[in-house]
Amino acid sequence: AVLILDEADSLLAPRRGAQRSWEVSQVNELLVQIERFHGWLICTTNFLEGLDEAALRRFPLKVRFEPPKAAQRLALTRAAAGALGIAWSEDQEAAIVRILARAAGLTPGDVAAVVEQVQLVGGVDDPVGLAERLVREVSIGKKATGTMGFG
């Protein structure tokens, strides 16, 4: 069996910061159940500091995912343009790379959100506009450029 807990920090918050007794009990019970579980347990979070220290000790393997590098951001943007039916112009690529340099914290989830936005409301008809929309999406959350992930 495989069990995936997305946003594990919401269930395994540090007990030392608990304000109610049930918060401590919830974490204690989940830790007991983690130890009893005989399948694969995968937990995800982008807020590693929000996990109880005892929870971290329950996971023998921890994996961090770095934000995409410049070439990966370009590839994600190219794929998004393809998904949206936006023609990719090689002569615009240098401008796109410069724009995407401002989106160091860009994630595949951000790209998916922008693709959905464009599908819903439009407003982007070339890859430069798409890159600018991606930069705006990243700036909304004021994301750090650090690592993310836990597994």
CSV table of N, CA and C in Angstrom, one decimal:
chain,number,residue,atom,x,y,z
A,1,ALA,N,0.8,-1.2,0.0
A,1,ALA,CA,0.0,0.0,0.0
A,1,ALA,C,0.9,1.2,0.0
A,2,VAL,N,0.4,2.3,-0.7
A,2,VAL,CA,1.1,3.6,-0.7
A,2,VAL,C,0.1,4.6,-0.2
A,3,LEU,N,0.5,5.4,0.8
A,3,LEU,CA,-0.3,6.4,1.4
A,3,LEU,C,0.5,7.7,1.2
A,4,ILE,N,-0.1,8.7,0.6
A,4,ILE,CA,0.5,10.0,0.4
A,4,ILE,C,-0.3,11.1,1.2
A,5,LEU,N,0.4,11.8,2.0
A,5,LEU,CA,-0.1,12.9,2.8
A,5,LEU,C,0.4,14.2,2.2
A,6,ASP,N,-0.4,14.9,1.4
A,6,ASP,CA,0.0,16.2,0.9
A,6,ASP,C,-0.1,17.2,2.0
A,7,GLU,N,0.8,18.2,2.0
A,7,GLU,CA,0.7,19.3,2.9
A,7,GLU,C,0.8,18.7,4.4
A,8,ALA,N,1.8,17.8,4.6
A,8,ALA,CA,1.9,17.1,5.9
A,8,ALA,C,2.1,18.1,7.0
A,9,ASP,N,2.6,19.3,6.8
A,9,ASP,CA,2.8,20.2,7.9
A,9,ASP,C,1.5,20.6,8.6
A,10,SER,N,0.4,20.5,7.8
A,10,SER,CA,-0.9,20.8,8.5
A,10,SER,C,-1.4,19.7,9.5
A,11,LEU,N,-0.8,18.5,9.3
A,11,LEU,CA,-1.2,17.4,10.2
A,11,LEU,C,-0.1,17.1,11.3
A,12,LEU,N,1.1,17.5,10.9
A,12,LEU,CA,2.3,17.2,11.8
A,12,LEU,C,3.0,18.4,12.3
A,13,ALA,N,2.2,19.4,12.7
A,13,ALA,CA,2.8,20.7,13.2
A,13,ALA,C,3.6,20.4,14.5
A,14,PRO,N,4.6,21.2,14.8
A,14,PRO,CA,5.3,21.1,16.0
A,14,PRO,C,4.4,21.2,17.2
A,15,ARG,N,4.6,20.2,18.1
A,15,ARG,CA,3.7,20.1,19.3
A,15,ARG,C,4.1,21.2,20.3
A,16,ARG,N,5.3,21.7,20.3
A,16,ARG,CA,5.8,22.7,21.2
A,16,ARG,C,5.0,24.0,21.0
A,17,GLY,N,4.5,24.2,19.8
A,17,GLY,CA,3.7,25.4,19.5
A,17,GLY,C,2.2,25.3,19.6
A,18,ALA,N,1.8,24.1,20.0
A,18,ALA,CA,0.4,23.8,20.1
A,18,ALA,C,-0.3,24.7,21.2
A,19,GLN,N,-1.5,25.2,20.8
A,19,GLN,CA,-2.3,26.0,21.7
A,19,GLN,C,-3.4,25.2,22.4
A,20,ARG,N,-3.8,24.1,21.8
A,20,ARG,CA,-4.9,23.3,22.3
A,20,ARG,C,-4.4,21.9,22.5
A,21,SER,N,-4.9,21.2,23.5
A,21,SER,CA,-4.5,19.8,23.8
A,21,SER,C,-4.7,18.9,22.6
A,22,TRP,N,-5.8,19.1,21.9
A,22,TRP,CA,-6.1,18.2,20.8
A,22,TRP,C,-5.1,18.3,19.7
A,23,GLU,N,-4.4,19.4,19.6
A,23,GLU,CA,-3.3,19.5,18.6
A,23,GLU,C,-2.2,18.6,18.9
A,24,VAL,N,-1.8,18.5,20.2
A,24,VAL,CA,-0.8,17.6,20.6
A,24,VAL,C,-1.2,16.2,20.4
A,25,SER,N,-2.5,15.9,20.8
A,25,SER,CA,-3.0,14.5,20.6
A,25,SER,C,-3.0,14.1,19.2
A,26,GLN,N,-3.4,15.0,18.3
A,26,GLN,CA,-3.5,14.7,16.9
A,26,GLN,C,-2.1,14.2,16.3
A,27,VAL,N,-1.1,15.0,16.7
A,27,VAL,CA,0.3,14.7,16.2
A,27,VAL,C,0.8,13.4,16.8
A,28,ASN,N,0.5,13.2,18.2
A,28,ASN,CA,0.9,12.0,18.8
A,28,ASN,C,0.3,10.8,18.2
A,29,GLU,N,-1.0,10.8,17.9
A,29,GLU,CA,-1.7,9.7,17.3
A,29,GLU,C,-1.2,9.4,15.9
A,30,LEU,N,-1.0,10.5,15.1
A,30,LEU,CA,-0.5,10.3,13.7
A,30,LEU,C,0.9,9.7,13.8
A,31,LEU,N,1.8,10.1,14.7
A,31,LEU,CA,3.1,9.5,14.8
A,31,LEU,C,3.0,8.0,15.1
A,32,VAL,N,2.1,7.6,16.0
A,32,VAL,CA,1.9,6.2,16.4
A,32,VAL,C,1.5,5.5,15.1
A,33,GLN,N,0.5,6.0,14.4
A,33,GLN,CA,0.0,5.3,13.2
A,33,GLN,C,1.1,5.2,12.1
A,34,ILE,N,1.9,6.2,12.0
A,34,ILE,CA,3.0,6.2,11.0
A,34,ILE,C,3.9,5.0,11.3
A,35,GLU,N,4.2,4.8,12.6
A,35,GLU,CA,5.1,3.6,13.0
A,35,GLU,C,4.4,2.3,12.8
A,36,ARG,N,3.1,2.2,12.9
A,36,ARG,CA,2.4,1.0,12.6
A,36,ARG,C,2.1,0.7,11.2
A,37,PHE,N,2.2,1.7,10.3
A,37,PHE,CA,1.9,1.5,8.9
A,37,PHE,C,2.9,0.7,8.2
A,38,HIS,N,2.5,-0.4,7.5
A,38,HIS,CA,3.4,-1.3,6.9
A,38,HIS,C,3.6,-1.1,5.4
A,39,GLY,N,3.1,0.0,4.8
A,39,GLY,CA,3.2,0.3,3.4
A,39,GLY,C,4.2,1.4,3.2
A,40,TRP,N,4.2,2.0,2.1
A,40,TRP,CA,5.0,3.2,1.8
A,40,TRP,C,4.2,4.4,2.1
A,41,LEU,N,4.8,5.3,3.0
A,41,LEU,CA,4.2,6.6,3.3
A,41,LEU,C,5.1,7.7,2.8
A,42,ILE,N,4.4,8.5,2.0
A,42,ILE,CA,5.1,9.7,1.4
A,42,ILE,C,4.4,10.9,1.9
A,43,CYS,N,5.1,11.8,2.4
A,43,CYS,CA,4.6,13.1,2.9
A,43,CYS,C,5.2,14.2,2.1
A,44,THR,N,4.4,15.2,1.7
A,44,THR,CA,4.9,16.3,1.0
A,44,THR,C,4.6,17.6,1.8
A,45,THR,N,5.5,18.6,1.6
A,45,THR,CA,5.3,19.9,2.2
A,45,THR,C,6.3,20.8,1.5
A,46,ASN,N,5.9,22.1,1.5
A,46,ASN,CA,6.8,23.1,1.1
A,46,ASN,C,7.2,24.0,2.3
A,47,PHE,N,6.9,23.5,3.5
A,47,PHE,CA,7.2,24.2,4.7
A,47,PHE,C,7.8,23.2,5.7
A,48,LEU,N,9.0,22.8,5.4
A,48,LEU,CA,9.7,21.8,6.2
A,48,LEU,C,9.8,22.2,7.7
A,49,GLU,N,10.0,23.6,7.9
A,49,GLU,CA,10.1,24.1,9.3
A,49,GLU,C,8.8,23.9,10.0
A,50,GLY,N,7.7,23.6,9.3
A,50,GLY,CA,6.4,23.4,10.0
A,50,GLY,C,6.1,22.0,10.4
A,51,LEU,N,7.1,21.2,10.4
A,51,LEU,CA,6.9,19.8,10.8
A,51,LEU,C,7.5,19.5,12.2
A,52,ASP,N,6.9,18.7,13.0
A,52,ASP,CA,7.3,18.3,14.3
A,52,ASP,C,8.7,17.6,14.1
A,53,GLU,N,9.6,17.8,15.0
A,53,GLU,CA,10.9,17.2,14.9
A,53,GLU,C,10.8,15.6,15.0
A,54,ALA,N,9.9,15.1,15.8
A,54,ALA,CA,9.7,13.7,15.9
A,54,ALA,C,9.2,13.1,14.6
A,55,ALA,N,8.4,13.9,13.9
A,55,ALA,CA,7.9,13.4,12.6
A,55,ALA,C,9.0,13.3,11.7
A,56,LEU,N,9.9,14.2,11.6
A,56,LEU,CA,11.1,14.2,10.7
A,56,LEU,C,11.9,12.9,11.0
A,57,ARG,N,12.0,12.5,12.2
A,57,ARG,CA,12.8,11.3,12.5
A,57,ARG,C,12.1,10.1,12.0
A,58,ARG,N,10.8,10.1,11.8
A,58,ARG,CA,10.1,8.9,11.3
A,58,ARG,C,10.4,8.6,9.8
A,59,PHE,N,11.0,9.5,9.1
A,59,PHE,CA,11.3,9.4,7.7
A,59,PHE,C,12.7,9.2,7.4
A,60,PRO,N,13.1,7.9,7.0
A,60,PRO,CA,14.5,7.7,6.8
A,60,PRO,C,15.1,8.4,5.5
A,61,LEU,N,14.2,8.8,4.6
A,61,LEU,CA,14.6,9.4,3.4
A,61,LEU,C,13.8,10.7,3.2
A,62,LYS,N,14.6,11.8,3.0
A,62,LYS,CA,14.1,13.1,2.8
A,62,LYS,C,14.6,13.6,1.5
A,63,VAL,N,13.7,14.1,0.7
A,63,VAL,CA,14.1,14.6,-0.7
A,63,VAL,C,13.7,16.0,-0.8
A,64,ARG,N,14.6,16.8,-1.2
A,64,ARG,CA,14.3,18.3,-1.5
A,64,ARG,C,14.3,18.4,-3.0
A,65,PHE,N,13.4,19.2,-3.5
A,65,PHE,CA,13.3,19.6,-4.9
A,65,PHE,C,13.7,21.0,-5.1
A,66,GLU,N,14.7,21.3,-5.9
A,66,GLU,CA,15.1,22.6,-6.1
A,66,GLU,C,14.2,23.3,-7.1
A,67,PRO,N,14.0,24.6,-7.1
A,67,PRO,CA,13.2,25.3,-8.1
A,67,PRO,C,13.9,25.0,-9.5
A,68,PRO,N,13.1,25.1,-10.5
A,68,PRO,CA,13.7,24.9,-11.9
A,68,PRO,C,14.7,25.9,-12.2
A,69,LYS,N,15.8,25.4,-12.8
A,69,LYS,CA,16.9,26.3,-13.3
A,69,LYS,C,16.4,27.0,-14.6
A,70,ALA,N,17.2,28.0,-15.1
A,70,ALA,CA,16.8,28.8,-16.2
A,70,ALA,C,16.4,28.0,-17.4
A,71,ALA,N,17.1,26.9,-17.8
A,71,ALA,CA,16.8,26.1,-18.9
A,71,ALA,C,15.5,25.4,-18.7
A,72,GLN,N,15.3,25.0,-17.4
A,72,GLN,CA,14.0,24.2,-17.1
A,72,GLN,C,12.8,25.2,-17.1
A,73,ARG,N,13.0,26.4,-16.7
A,73,ARG,CA,11.9,27.4,-16.7
A,73,ARG,C,11.6,27.7,-18.2
A,74,LEU,N,12.6,27.8,-19.0
A,74,LEU,CA,12.3,28.0,-20.5
A,74,LEU,C,11.5,26.8,-21.0
A,75,ALA,N,11.9,25.6,-20.7
A,75,ALA,CA,11.3,24.4,-21.2
A,75,ALA,C,9.8,24.3,-20.7
A,76,LEU,N,9.6,24.7,-19.4
A,76,LEU,CA,8.2,24.7,-18.9
A,76,LEU,C,7.4,25.8,-19.6
A,77,THR,N,8.0,26.9,-19.9
A,77,THR,CA,7.2,28.0,-20.6
A,77,THR,C,6.9,27.5,-22.1
A,78,ARG,N,7.9,26.9,-22.7
A,78,ARG,CA,7.6,26.3,-24.1
A,78,ARG,C,6.5,25.3,-24.1
A,79,ALA,N,6.5,24.4,-23.1
A,79,ALA,CA,5.4,23.4,-23.0
A,79,ALA,C,4.1,24.1,-22.7
A,80,ALA,N,4.1,25.1,-21.9
A,80,ALA,CA,2.8,25.8,-21.6
A,80,ALA,C,2.3,26.5,-22.9
A,81,ALA,N,3.2,27.1,-23.6
A,81,ALA,CA,2.8,27.7,-24.9
A,81,ALA,C,2.2,26.7,-25.8
A,82,GLY,N,2.8,25.5,-25.9
A,82,GLY,CA,2.3,24.5,-26.7
A,82,GLY,C,0.9,24.0,-26.2
A,83,ALA,N,0.7,23.9,-24.9
A,83,ALA,CA,-0.6,23.5,-24.4
A,83,ALA,C,-1.7,24.5,-24.7
A,84,LEU,N,-1.2,25.8,-24.8
A,84,LEU,CA,-2.2,26.9,-25.1
A,84,LEU,C,-2.3,27.2,-26.6
A,85,GLY,N,-1.6,26.5,-27.4
A,85,GLY,CA,-1.7,26.7,-28.8
A,85,GLY,C,-1.0,28.1,-29.2
A,86,ILE,N,0.0,28.5,-28.4
A,86,ILE,CA,0.7,29.7,-28.7
A,86,ILE,C,1.9,29.4,-29.5
A,87,ALA,N,2.1,30.0,-30.7
A,87,ALA,CA,3.2,29.7,-31.5
A,87,ALA,C,4.5,30.2,-30.8
A,88,TRP,N,5.5,29.3,-30.8
A,88,TRP,CA,6.8,29.7,-30.2
A,88,TRP,C,7.7,30.3,-31.2
A,89,SER,N,8.2,31.4,-31.0
A,89,SER,CA,9.1,32.1,-31.9
A,89,SER,C,10.5,32.1,-31.4
A,90,GLU,N,11.4,31.5,-32.1
A,90,GLU,CA,12.9,31.4,-31.7
A,90,GLU,C,13.5,32.8,-31.6
A,91,ASP,N,13.0,33.7,-32.4
A,91,ASP,CA,13.6,35.1,-32.3
A,91,ASP,C,13.2,35.8,-31.1
A,92,GLN,N,12.2,35.4,-30.4
A,92,GLN,CA,11.8,36.0,-29.1
A,92,GLN,C,12.4,35.3,-27.9
A,93,GLU,N,13.1,34.2,-28.1
A,93,GLU,CA,13.6,33.4,-27.0
A,93,GLU,C,14.5,34.2,-26.1
A,94,ALA,N,15.4,35.0,-26.6
A,94,ALA,CA,16.3,35.8,-25.7
A,94,ALA,C,15.5,36.7,-24.8
A,95,ALA,N,14.5,37.3,-25.3
A,95,ALA,CA,13.6,38.2,-24.4
A,95,ALA,C,12.9,37.3,-23.4
A,96,ILE,N,12.5,36.2,-23.8
A,96,ILE,CA,11.8,35.3,-22.9
A,96,ILE,C,12.7,34.9,-21.7
A,97,VAL,N,13.9,34.5,-22.1
A,97,VAL,CA,14.9,34.1,-21.1
A,97,VAL,C,15.2,35.2,-20.1
A,98,ARG,N,15.3,36.5,-20.6
A,98,ARG,CA,15.5,37.6,-19.7
A,98,ARG,C,14.3,37.8,-18.8
A,99,ILE,N,13.1,37.7,-19.3
A,99,ILE,CA,11.9,37.8,-18.5
A,99,ILE,C,11.8,36.7,-17.4
A,100,LEU,N,12.1,35.5,-17.8
A,100,LEU,CA,12.0,34.4,-16.9
A,100,LEU,C,13.1,34.4,-15.8
A,101,ALA,N,14.2,35.2,-16.0
A,101,ALA,CA,15.2,35.3,-15.0
A,101,ALA,C,14.6,36.0,-13.7
A,102,ARG,N,13.5,36.7,-13.9
A,102,ARG,CA,12.8,37.3,-12.7
A,102,ARG,C,11.9,36.4,-12.0
A,103,ALA,N,11.8,35.1,-12.6
A,103,ALA,CA,10.9,34.1,-12.0
A,103,ALA,C,11.7,33.0,-11.4
A,104,ALA,N,12.7,33.3,-10.6
A,104,ALA,CA,13.5,32.2,-10.1
A,104,ALA,C,12.8,31.2,-9.2
A,105,GLY,N,11.7,31.6,-8.6
A,105,GLY,CA,10.9,30.7,-7.8
A,105,GLY,C,9.8,30.0,-8.5
A,106,LEU,N,9.8,30.0,-9.8
A,106,LEU,CA,8.7,29.4,-10.6
A,106,LEU,C,8.7,27.9,-10.4
A,107,THR,N,7.5,27.4,-10.2
A,107,THR,CA,7.3,26.0,-10.1
A,107,THR,C,6.4,25.4,-11.1
A,108,PRO,N,6.4,24.1,-11.4
A,108,PRO,CA,5.4,23.6,-12.3
A,108,PRO,C,4.0,23.9,-12.0
A,109,GLY,N,3.7,24.0,-10.7
A,109,GLY,CA,2.3,24.4,-10.2
A,109,GLY,C,2.0,25.8,-10.7
A,110,ASP,N,2.9,26.7,-10.6
A,110,ASP,CA,2.7,28.0,-11.1
A,110,ASP,C,2.3,28.0,-12.6
A,111,VAL,N,3.1,27.2,-13.4
A,111,VAL,CA,2.8,27.1,-14.8
A,111,VAL,C,1.4,26.6,-15.0
A,112,ALA,N,1.1,25.5,-14.3
A,112,ALA,CA,-0.3,25.0,-14.5
A,112,ALA,C,-1.3,26.0,-14.1
A,113,ALA,N,-1.1,26.8,-13.1
A,113,ALA,CA,-2.1,27.8,-12.7
A,113,ALA,C,-2.2,28.9,-13.8
A,114,VAL,N,-1.1,29.3,-14.4
A,114,VAL,CA,-1.2,30.3,-15.5
A,114,VAL,C,-1.9,29.7,-16.7
A,115,VAL,N,-1.6,28.5,-17.1
A,115,VAL,CA,-2.2,27.8,-18.2
A,115,VAL,C,-3.7,27.8,-18.0
A,116,GLU,N,-4.2,27.5,-16.8
A,116,GLU,CA,-5.6,27.5,-16.5
A,116,GLU,C,-6.2,28.9,-16.6
A,117,GLN,N,-5.5,29.9,-16.0
A,117,GLN,CA,-5.9,31.3,-16.1
A,117,GLN,C,-6.1,31.7,-17.5
A,118,VAL,N,-5.1,31.4,-18.4
A,118,VAL,CA,-5.2,31.8,-19.8
A,118,VAL,C,-6.4,31.1,-20.5
A,119,GLN,N,-6.6,29.8,-20.2
A,119,GLN,CA,-7.7,29.1,-20.7
A,119,GLN,C,-9.0,29.7,-20.3
A,120,LEU,N,-9.1,30.2,-19.1
A,120,LEU,CA,-10.4,30.8,-18.6
A,120,LEU,C,-10.6,32.2,-19.1
A,121,VAL,N,-9.6,33.0,-19.0
A,121,VAL,CA,-9.8,34.4,-19.3
A,121,VAL,C,-9.0,35.0,-20.5
A,122,GLY,N,-8.1,34.2,-21.1
A,122,GLY,CA,-7.3,34.6,-22.2
A,122,GLY,C,-6.3,35.7,-21.8
A,123,GLY,N,-6.0,36.6,-22.8
A,123,GLY,CA,-5.2,37.7,-22.5
A,123,GLY,C,-3.7,37.5,-22.8
A,124,VAL,N,-3.4,36.3,-23.3
A,124,VAL,CA,-2.0,36.0,-23.7
A,124,VAL,C,-2.0,35.4,-25.1
A,125,ASP,N,-1.3,36.0,-26.0
A,125,ASP,CA,-1.3,35.5,-27.3
A,125,ASP,C,0.1,35.3,-27.9
A,126,ASP,N,1.1,35.5,-27.1
A,126,ASP,CA,2.5,35.2,-27.6
A,126,ASP,C,3.3,34.8,-26.4
A,127,PRO,N,4.5,34.1,-26.7
A,127,PRO,CA,5.3,33.6,-25.6
A,127,PRO,C,5.9,34.6,-24.7
A,128,VAL,N,6.1,35.8,-25.2
A,128,VAL,CA,6.6,36.9,-24.3
A,128,VAL,C,5.6,37.2,-23.3
A,129,GLY,N,4.3,37.4,-23.7
A,129,GLY,CA,3.2,37.7,-22.8
A,129,GLY,C,3.0,36.5,-21.8
A,130,LEU,N,3.2,35.3,-22.2
A,130,LEU,CA,3.1,34.1,-21.3
A,130,LEU,C,4.2,34.2,-20.3
A,131,ALA,N,5.4,34.5,-20.7
A,131,ALA,CA,6.6,34.7,-19.7
A,131,ALA,C,6.3,35.8,-18.7
A,132,GLU,N,5.7,36.9,-19.2
A,132,GLU,CA,5.4,38.0,-18.2
A,132,GLU,C,4.3,37.6,-17.3
A,133,ARG,N,3.3,36.8,-17.7
A,133,ARG,CA,2.3,36.3,-16.8
A,133,ARG,C,2.9,35.3,-15.8
A,134,LEU,N,3.8,34.5,-16.2
A,134,LEU,CA,4.5,33.6,-15.2
A,134,LEU,C,5.2,34.4,-14.2
A,135,VAL,N,5.9,35.4,-14.6
A,135,VAL,CA,6.6,36.3,-13.6
A,135,VAL,C,5.6,36.9,-12.6
A,136,ARG,N,4.5,37.4,-13.1
A,136,ARG,CA,3.5,37.9,-12.2
A,136,ARG,C,2.9,36.9,-11.3
A,137,GLU,N,2.7,35.7,-11.7
A,137,GLU,CA,2.2,34.6,-10.9
A,137,GLU,C,3.2,34.3,-9.7
A,138,VAL,N,4.5,34.3,-10.0
A,138,VAL,CA,5.5,34.0,-9.0
A,138,VAL,C,5.5,35.2,-8.0
A,139,SER,N,5.4,36.4,-8.5
A,139,SER,CA,5.5,37.6,-7.6
A,139,SER,C,4.3,37.7,-6.7
A,140,ILE,N,3.2,37.1,-7.0
A,140,ILE,CA,2.0,37.2,-6.2
A,140,ILE,C,2.3,36.5,-4.8
A,141,GLY,N,2.9,35.4,-4.9
A,141,GLY,CA,3.3,34.7,-3.6
A,141,GLY,C,4.6,35.1,-3.0
A,142,LYS,N,5.3,36.0,-3.7
A,142,LYS,CA,6.6,36.4,-3.2
A,142,LYS,C,7.4,35.2,-2.7
A,143,LYS,N,7.5,34.3,-3.6
A,143,LYS,CA,8.2,33.0,-3.3
A,143,LYS,C,9.7,33.2,-3.1
A,144,ALA,N,10.2,32.5,-2.1
A,144,ALA,CA,11.7,32.4,-2.0
A,144,ALA,C,12.2,31.5,-3.1
A,145,THR,N,13.5,31.6,-3.3
A,145,THR,CA,14.2,30.7,-4.3
A,145,THR,C,14.8,29.5,-3.7
A,146,GLY,N,14.5,29.2,-2.4
A,146,GLY,CA,15.1,28.1,-1.8
A,146,GLY,C,14.5,26.7,-2.2
A,147,THR,N,14.9,25.7,-1.5
A,147,THR,CA,14.5,24.4,-1.9
A,147,THR,C,13.1,24.1,-1.4
A,148,MET,N,12.5,23.1,-1.9
A,148,MET,CA,11.2,22.7,-1.4
A,148,MET,C,11.0,21.1,-1.5
A,149,GLY,N,10.1,20.6,-0.8
A,149,GLY,CA,9.8,19.2,-0.9
A,149,GLY,C,10.2,18.4,0.3
A,150,PHE,N,9.6,17.3,0.5
A,150,PHE,CA,9.9,16.4,1.6
A,150,PHE,C,9.3,15.0,1.2
A,151,GLY,N,10.1,14.0,1.4
A,151,GLY,CA,9.6,12.7,1.0
A,151,GLY,C,10.2,11.6,1.8
